[in-house]
Amino acid sequence: MTPTAPTAGAVTGGAGTAGGEGGLPEAATRRLSGGAWSSGLSVTDFASCLDMGMRPLGFVQGYAVMQWSWYMATGGFAGMRGGLGGGGAFGAGWGTAQRRRGQYVEQWQCPHGFVGAEHRMYGMNYELTWLEQSWATGWGLAVGRMVDEAASLGATGIVGVIDDMRPLAGVNTVEFRASGTAVAVDDAPAPAAPFTTYLSGQRLAKLFEAGFAPVSVVATLSAVQMLGYCITNYQLAGTAQVGWYGAGGGGGVGTIDQVNRAQAAARRLARERVRAQLGGDVLHGATLESSEREIGEGDLSVQCLLKGSRVRQFKDFDPLPHPAPVVRLT
Amino acid sequence: MTDREPQTDGRGAPAEAPAEEVAAGRLPAGLPPDANRRLAELEDRPGHKGMFTSDLSVNEFLLIKEVGFHPLGFVMGSSIYHLGIQTRRWSQSQELSKLTEAMYEARQLAMDRMDAEATELGADGVVGVRLDVNYYEWGSDTAEFIAVGTAVKSEDGRSYRNQQGKPFTSDLSGQDFWVLMQTGHVPLGLVMGTCVYHIAHRGVGQTLRNAGRNVELPNFTQALYEARELAMTRMQDEANALGATGIVGVRLEEKSHMWGDHTIEFLSLGTAVADTTVGHTIPQPQTIISLDG
Amino acid sequence: MSVRDEVRQAMGALSGGSAPGGRGATSDLSIDETLLLHSVGWEPVDMVFGVSWWSIPWGVWQWTTGEVQAASAAFAGAVDQAAGLLRGECQKVGGTGVLGVEVSVRVSSHHVAIELAGTAVKRTGRPHEGFEFISDLSARDFVLLTRAGWWPLGLAAGASFVVAPRRTVGQWASQQGQNTELPNLTEALYLAREGAMERMQRAGASMKADGIVAVKLREGRASSNIRVMQFVAIGTGVHLRAGEHQVIAPTMVVPLDERVRQFDVTSLRGSGGR
């Protein structure tokens, strides 16, 4: 299952919706309709834009406000936590959990036999597909609306895209934001949809010179939940004993296998999801941000945000001169 | 640009204020006497060799000289403004137009005063303009709006003032100014648009209905979208009034100032430019692959 | 061919062609780095990761004075395992080495977390050559280093954690109001730094390195105990492959673009400005 960006729908409802052209807010239609163009580019990036024969058309933006929670009460594998504590109850909860196709799931079982009600006999790593999906929805809506604005200007592409997600006033509300500068390349065939790229300025010029055409910005969030079993719990609390795991050193120093598997899975999933959106093109200038949230004692949620510019090679590399080393006198 | 601390010339104030200059109408009466005295110090006039002050770095200074401009002096303007209260409806998203006007007016006052200082120096423009808002503990609902920059004058005698006869203003650094001139564009003015918006609080029922689901909240998307577009449209209107062909370096700033989470000011800023490239060929940049940094 | 023509050609490719299909490369390199690598016959293959958490027994920070051996052992184990995972991913995608590895080290009370992320690279047009190196050097550094005849081998890292000794009441009293060296504290921190560097050197020696370049020495507080200091030393082990060092003479430039990093002002006017 690959969370793909949904096509951006029109923003409907709410105050002042005039349902402007292309489903954009009324104010956007008004702003984009005339007068001076605007550009979010710095002057240097603007200068190299002109050098590339790109005409700035306007600053374009897209937003999506979402109700948001990092935790979910129902669905997926959630709701199992209760069952994990007591040894006996767990089997039933686990058996009824619905596993989605392609979803990452891995289980651990305690080697100790029954110890007590507090003892965690089972551990599990699983992918939070619902969280990945809703992230893709929010990001896709914001980027899609930005592209709509550009399309309404007749743009060839959007350069210098900036996107983020931030909490908004009030609890459990976040806003996905995307903005960039729409440009037109005159006397050139236009792509079916405007291209988008995080790059701008001289970096973008160099990309073209190197033989790559920007296709689109690509981003994905992967999320893996780790519900620790007894040994993982002991290890994270520093109370694991030697001999409970294979290759530990002396005095309870050892690798925390379940965490490492969750971390590796989150990164692998992010890379696979992004690759699924590349269609054989190249992902350039990628960045990976990872974070963990402790969702309870011995339980973690691992998230990886991977984004970059999808680019297509349209010609072979030109032979380059050998670079000359320079020393800057600064 | 490293630090933009106001610089002084290190000499004390002159013993007497050039009152005759004010009387002769050469100094704008709108500026405080201290400003007039400082600016008079900077000017060349018979019997007095002027000097310039500037917060430009050496690199910026050299680049500005390279495109044929000379820095005249550090100029500023400020305005302390009392921001009134506007009632907001708890559950409705709306623009707070009185606050919008106040925020706009206060910045405009500061910029006008900076303009007046620059005009007094006979400047063609002001580069490196910074707009700041300060809050002081002694003044509730009071904010100080400040505009500072370096006044510059063209050395070839050609006027670069905009069509309103005022010096152009821009938040461009020396480097940016240099590059912009290379592309055959001239700056016309720092343009801005603002919109203070109140975001509705969500009812308990609303929150519960969506509990445990991550879904879009279209009303909120719509409201914030609208607010930003309004700020940008207003900025664009300013640019059109200056006869600009475009705006470079557009920024969208979002601040809650002292109003709490649910009231946000959206401020968009940029430098309006005019294209003078008729017959101008842009020098082709050379691609370099750097091996450092 | 001017960049304008190239942009038009690119747009033509976008509007006409379809995605090439197959397995696309992913990389976190900048375009400068990609071009540089290409100019010396290398290309990026894929982004690769290695993460390892190792547990530290409860109580070591409280009950130990001087060096905390368990913590440095956990650090060493985690670095080895993370590098092993990185190497495994690199081999799996057919890379020859991993460049620009970002190293993140986090030490909390009960575990050490090491995260490595880099881009696997290989020689252009060659079949799978087998694994050669992991390095935290950038593509730029890699190009310079290899042109000078040197070759990266792997990450060399060492850490040491020390609980600063408390002063006895007698010492405290005698030192009150004086400006004087605290020899036992000096010694403890000195030894810890030496310990971290020595472990790094040993790691370098075990990969048969001729030297370790670009060593980053990080120090700071570790764990929640304010008396615990950590010292981490990480660099790239290098080996002189060419027999002897090839001298590269640099040219000097005076840049005027201190603020503008992504665009060289001098380049607008051709090389070196006017």
PDB file of C-alpha atoms in Angstrom, chain A residues 10-18 24-44 46-48 50-52 59 61-74 130-131 134-135 141-142 145-146 149 166 168-173 175 177 202 205-206 209 320-321 323-328, chain B residues 59 92-93 172 175-181 183-185 197 199-200 202 206-236 239-240 244-252 254 261-264 266 271 273 277 282-293:
ATOM      1  CA  ALA A  10     -11.406  22.578  -4.121  1.00  0.00           C
ATOM      2  CA  VAL A  11     -11.614  24.232  -0.746  1.00  0.00           C
ATOM      3  CA  THR A  12     -15.287  24.245  -0.038  1.00  0.00           C
ATOM      4  CA  GLY A  13     -17.442  25.702   2.671  1.00  0.00           C
ATOM      5  CA  GLY A  14     -16.444  28.360   5.133  1.00  0.00           C
ATOM      6  CA  ALA A  15     -16.708  32.076   5.056  1.00  0.00           C
ATOM      7  CA  GLY A  16     -16.214  33.936   1.849  1.00  0.00           C
ATOM      8  CA  THR A  17     -16.050  30.975  -0.459  1.00  0.00           C
ATOM      9  CA  ALA A  18     -16.860  32.269  -3.861  1.00  0.00           C
ATOM     10  CA  LEU A  24      -9.008  28.472  -5.570  1.00  0.00           C
ATOM     11  CA  PRO A  25     -10.102  30.830  -2.818  1.00  0.00           C
ATOM     12  CA  GLU A  26     -11.604  34.044  -4.120  1.00  0.00           C
ATOM     13  CA  ALA A  27      -8.755  36.181  -2.848  1.00  0.00           C
ATOM     14  CA  ALA A  28      -6.237  34.013  -4.670  1.00  0.00           C
ATOM     15  CA  THR A  29      -8.059  34.376  -7.956  1.00  0.00           C
ATOM     16  CA  ARG A  30      -8.226  38.121  -7.460  1.00  0.00           C
ATOM     17  CA  ARG A  31      -4.560  38.407  -6.590  1.00  0.00           C
ATOM     18  CA  LEU A  32      -3.351  36.241  -9.419  1.00  0.00           C
ATOM     19  CA  SER A  33      -5.442  38.024 -11.986  1.00  0.00           C
ATOM     20  CA  GLY A  34      -3.408  41.095 -12.570  1.00  0.00           C
ATOM     21  CA  GLY A  35      -0.759  43.706 -12.105  1.00  0.00           C
ATOM     22  CA  ALA A  36       2.824  43.214 -11.090  1.00  0.00           C
ATOM     23  CA  TRP A  37       4.124  39.711 -10.727  1.00  0.00           C
ATOM     24  CA  SER A  38       5.547  38.704  -7.388  1.00  0.00           C
ATOM     25  CA  SER A  39       8.283  36.277  -6.596  1.00  0.00           C
ATOM     26  CA  GLY A  40       9.406  34.633  -3.405  1.00  0.00           C
ATOM     27  CA  LEU A  41      12.891  34.248  -4.824  1.00  0.00           C
ATOM     28  CA  SER A  42      15.859  36.085  -3.438  1.00  0.00           C
ATOM     29  CA  VAL A  43      17.403  38.584  -5.818  1.00  0.00           C
ATOM     30  CA  THR A  44      20.245  36.243  -6.709  1.00  0.00           C
ATOM     31  CA  PHE A  46      15.679  35.830  -9.402  1.00  0.00           C
ATOM     32  CA  ALA A  47      18.716  36.826 -11.452  1.00  0.00           C
ATOM     33  CA  SER A  48      19.562  33.274 -12.356  1.00  0.00           C
ATOM     34  CA  LEU A  50      16.175  35.355 -15.833  1.00  0.00           C
ATOM     35  CA  ASP A  51      19.413  33.794 -17.032  1.00  0.00           C
ATOM     36  CA  MET A  52      17.635  30.504 -17.520  1.00  0.00           C
ATOM     37  CA  PHE A  59       4.235  33.805  -5.716  1.00  0.00           C
ATOM     38  CA  GLN A  61       0.822  29.062  -2.221  1.00  0.00           C
ATOM     39  CA  GLY A  62      -1.355  26.267  -0.958  1.00  0.00           C
ATOM     40  CA  TYR A  63      -2.583  25.290   2.493  1.00  0.00           C
ATOM     41  CA  ALA A  64      -4.497  22.590   4.284  1.00  0.00           C
ATOM     42  CA  VAL A  65      -5.590  22.716   7.907  1.00  0.00           C
ATOM     43  CA  MET A  66      -6.096  19.269   9.384  1.00  0.00           C
ATOM     44  CA  GLN A  67      -7.397  17.934  12.600  1.00  0.00           C
ATOM     45  CA  TRP A  68      -4.381  16.044  13.836  1.00  0.00           C
ATOM     46  CA  SER A  69      -3.366  13.490  16.349  1.00  0.00           C
ATOM     47  CA  TRP A  70      -0.188  11.442  16.437  1.00  0.00           C
ATOM     48  CA  TYR A  71      -2.061   8.706  18.248  1.00  0.00           C
ATOM     49  CA  MET A  72      -5.206   6.968  17.199  1.00  0.00           C
ATOM     50  CA  ALA A  73      -7.792   5.403  19.425  1.00  0.00           C
ATOM     51  CA  THR A  74      -9.262   2.869  17.044  1.00  0.00           C
ATOM     52  CA  TRP A 130      -3.315   5.571   8.924  1.00  0.00           C
ATOM     53  CA  LEU A 131      -0.833   8.201  10.066  1.00  0.00           C
ATOM     54  CA  SER A 134      -3.299  11.323   6.643  1.00  0.00           C
ATOM     55  CA  TRP A 135       0.100  12.992   6.371  1.00  0.00           C
ATOM     56  CA  LEU A 141      -3.705  18.990  -0.582  1.00  0.00           C
ATOM     57  CA  ALA A 142      -1.359  21.891   0.177  1.00  0.00           C
ATOM     58  CA  ARG A 145      -3.460  23.784  -4.295  1.00  0.00           C
ATOM     59  CA  MET A 146      -0.150  25.505  -4.899  1.00  0.00           C
ATOM     60  CA  GLU A 149      -2.577  28.418  -8.444  1.00  0.00           C
ATOM     61  CA  ARG A 166       3.148  23.317  11.932  1.00  0.00           C
ATOM     62  CA  LEU A 168      -2.010  25.834  14.638  1.00  0.00           C
ATOM     63  CA  ALA A 169      -3.938  27.652  17.323  1.00  0.00           C
ATOM     64  CA  GLY A 170      -5.809  25.226  19.478  1.00  0.00           C
ATOM     65  CA  VAL A 171      -5.097  21.611  20.223  1.00  0.00           C
ATOM     66  CA  ASN A 172      -4.872  18.849  17.665  1.00  0.00           C
ATOM     67  CA  THR A 173      -4.838  21.161  14.678  1.00  0.00           C
ATOM     68  CA  GLU A 175      -1.500  23.346   9.021  1.00  0.00           C
ATOM     69  CA  ARG A 177       1.920  24.864   4.020  1.00  0.00           C
ATOM     70  CA  GLN A 202      22.033  28.754  -9.565  1.00  0.00           C
ATOM     71  CA  ALA A 205      20.656  26.219 -13.437  1.00  0.00           C
ATOM     72  CA  LYS A 206      23.387  23.733 -12.668  1.00  0.00           C
ATOM     73  CA  GLU A 209      23.359  22.072 -17.248  1.00  0.00           C
ATOM     74  CA  LEU A 320      33.505  18.336 -17.299  1.00  0.00           C
ATOM     75  CA  PRO A 321      36.875  19.881 -16.741  1.00  0.00           C
ATOM     76  CA  PRO A 323      37.669  20.980 -10.804  1.00  0.00           C
ATOM     77  CA  ALA A 324      40.293  23.351  -9.539  1.00  0.00           C
ATOM     78  CA  PRO A 325      40.747  23.707  -5.808  1.00  0.00           C
ATOM     79  CA  VAL A 326      40.450  27.233  -4.495  1.00  0.00           C
ATOM     80  CA  VAL A 327      41.139  28.834  -1.167  1.00  0.00           C
ATOM     81  CA  ARG A 328      38.722  31.524  -0.122  1.00  0.00           C
TER      82      ARG A 328
ATOM     83  CA  ASN B  59      31.917  43.901   0.735  1.00  0.00           C
ATOM     84  CA  GLN B  92     -15.981  32.983  13.846  1.00  0.00           C
ATOM     85  CA  SER B  93     -12.922  33.451  11.672  1.00  0.00           C
ATOM     86  CA  LEU B 172      18.031  44.376  -0.410  1.00  0.00           C
ATOM     87  CA  GLN B 175      25.063  42.085  -2.751  1.00  0.00           C
ATOM     88  CA  ASP B 176      21.416  41.754  -3.747  1.00  0.00           C
ATOM     89  CA  PHE B 177      21.347  45.354  -4.931  1.00  0.00           C
ATOM     90  CA  TRP B 178      24.381  44.711  -7.113  1.00  0.00           C
ATOM     91  CA  VAL B 179      22.897  41.579  -8.648  1.00  0.00           C
ATOM     92  CA  LEU B 180      19.534  43.267  -9.249  1.00  0.00           C
ATOM     93  CA  MET B 181      21.202  46.132 -11.124  1.00  0.00           C
ATOM     94  CA  THR B 183      19.773  42.096 -14.365  1.00  0.00           C
ATOM     95  CA  GLY B 184      18.625  45.482 -15.618  1.00  0.00           C
ATOM     96  CA  HIS B 185      16.000  46.008 -12.913  1.00  0.00           C
ATOM     97  CA  TYR B 197      -6.995  37.671  11.227  1.00  0.00           C
ATOM     98  CA  ILE B 199      -9.148  32.247  13.806  1.00  0.00           C
ATOM     99  CA  ALA B 200     -12.281  30.754  15.282  1.00  0.00           C
ATOM    100  CA  ARG B 202     -13.470  25.090  17.647  1.00  0.00           C
ATOM    101  CA  GLN B 206     -16.851  19.712  16.442  1.00  0.00           C
ATOM    102  CA  THR B 207     -13.725  18.322  18.041  1.00  0.00           C
ATOM    103  CA  LEU B 208     -15.526  15.269  19.364  1.00  0.00           C
ATOM    104  CA  ARG B 209     -17.183  14.475  16.095  1.00  0.00           C
ATOM    105  CA  ASN B 210     -13.791  14.148  14.470  1.00  0.00           C
ATOM    106  CA  ALA B 211     -12.108  12.557  17.473  1.00  0.00           C
ATOM    107  CA  GLY B 212      -9.392  10.099  16.585  1.00  0.00           C
ATOM    108  CA  ARG B 213      -9.431  10.979  12.918  1.00  0.00           C
ATOM    109  CA  ASN B 214      -6.976  13.115  11.026  1.00  0.00           C
ATOM    110  CA  VAL B 215      -9.138  14.974   8.538  1.00  0.00           C
ATOM    111  CA  GLU B 216      -9.011  18.300   6.793  1.00  0.00           C
ATOM    112  CA  LEU B 217     -10.865  21.202   8.416  1.00  0.00           C
ATOM    113  CA  PRO B 218     -11.907  23.110   5.292  1.00  0.00           C
ATOM    114  CA  ASN B 219     -13.261  26.167   7.154  1.00  0.00           C
ATOM    115  CA  PHE B 220      -9.895  26.767   8.736  1.00  0.00           C
ATOM    116  CA  THR B 221      -7.982  26.156   5.535  1.00  0.00           C
ATOM    117  CA  GLN B 222     -10.236  28.626   3.805  1.00  0.00           C
ATOM    118  CA  ALA B 223      -9.910  31.328   6.474  1.00  0.00           C
ATOM    119  CA  LEU B 224      -6.117  31.255   6.662  1.00  0.00           C
ATOM    120  CA  TYR B 225      -5.790  30.984   2.919  1.00  0.00           C
ATOM    121  CA  GLU B 226      -7.987  34.067   2.518  1.00  0.00           C
ATOM    122  CA  ALA B 227      -5.988  36.054   5.090  1.00  0.00           C
ATOM    123  CA  ARG B 228      -2.681  35.408   3.337  1.00  0.00           C
ATOM    124  CA  GLU B 229      -4.066  36.161  -0.081  1.00  0.00           C
ATOM    125  CA  LEU B 230      -5.449  39.454   1.263  1.00  0.00           C
ATOM    126  CA  ALA B 231      -2.052  40.465   2.643  1.00  0.00           C
ATOM    127  CA  MET B 232      -0.406  39.607  -0.650  1.00  0.00           C
ATOM    128  CA  THR B 233      -3.033  41.376  -2.741  1.00  0.00           C
ATOM    129  CA  ARG B 234      -2.506  44.546  -0.699  1.00  0.00           C
ATOM    130  CA  MET B 235       1.224  44.324  -1.239  1.00  0.00           C
ATOM    131  CA  GLN B 236       0.655  43.860  -4.938  1.00  0.00           C
ATOM    132  CA  ALA B 239       3.541  47.730  -6.233  1.00  0.00           C
ATOM    133  CA  ASN B 240       1.065  48.533  -8.984  1.00  0.00           C
ATOM    134  CA  ALA B 244       6.266  48.199 -10.805  1.00  0.00           C
ATOM    135  CA  THR B 245       6.628  45.300 -13.184  1.00  0.00           C
ATOM    136  CA  GLY B 246       7.304  42.872 -10.375  1.00  0.00           C
ATOM    137  CA  ILE B 247       8.140  42.211  -6.741  1.00  0.00           C
ATOM    138  CA  VAL B 248      11.213  40.273  -5.741  1.00  0.00           C
ATOM    139  CA  GLY B 249      12.074  38.601  -2.467  1.00  0.00           C
ATOM    140  CA  VAL B 250       8.492  38.236  -1.295  1.00  0.00           C
ATOM    141  CA  ARG B 251       8.271  37.042   2.288  1.00  0.00           C
ATOM    142  CA  LEU B 252       5.227  36.081   4.258  1.00  0.00           C
ATOM    143  CA  GLU B 254       3.153  35.308  10.518  1.00  0.00           C
ATOM    144  CA  ASP B 261      -2.783  32.123  19.671  1.00  0.00           C
ATOM    145  CA  HIS B 262      -5.921  32.766  17.738  1.00  0.00           C
ATOM    146  CA  THR B 263      -5.121  36.170  16.275  1.00  0.00           C
ATOM    147  CA  ILE B 264      -2.382  36.246  13.693  1.00  0.00           C
ATOM    148  CA  PHE B 266       0.034  38.005   8.123  1.00  0.00           C
ATOM    149  CA  THR B 271      10.846  44.969  -3.095  1.00  0.00           C
ATOM    150  CA  VAL B 273      11.133  46.528  -9.166  1.00  0.00           C
ATOM    151  CA  THR B 277      16.061  45.726 -19.787  1.00  0.00           C
ATOM    152  CA  ILE B 282      22.269  40.342 -19.137  1.00  0.00           C
ATOM    153  CA  PRO B 283      25.800  39.077 -18.709  1.00  0.00           C
ATOM    154  CA  GLN B 284      25.770  35.301 -18.881  1.00  0.00           C
ATOM    155  CA  PRO B 285      26.879  33.824 -15.581  1.00  0.00           C
ATOM    156  CA  GLN B 286      29.558  31.252 -15.655  1.00  0.00           C
ATOM    157  CA  THR B 287      28.848  27.996 -13.956  1.00  0.00           C
ATOM    158  CA  ILE B 288      31.441  27.257 -11.371  1.00  0.00           C
ATOM    159  CA  ILE B 289      31.827  24.083  -9.426  1.00  0.00           C
ATOM    160  CA  SER B 290      33.256  25.111  -6.141  1.00  0.00           C
ATOM    161  CA  LEU B 291      35.496  22.836  -4.185  1.00  0.00           C
ATOM    162  CA  ASP B 292      35.119  24.693  -0.955  1.00  0.00           C
ATOM    163  CA  GLY B 293      32.294  25.064   1.590  1.00  0.00           C
TER     164      GLY B 293
END
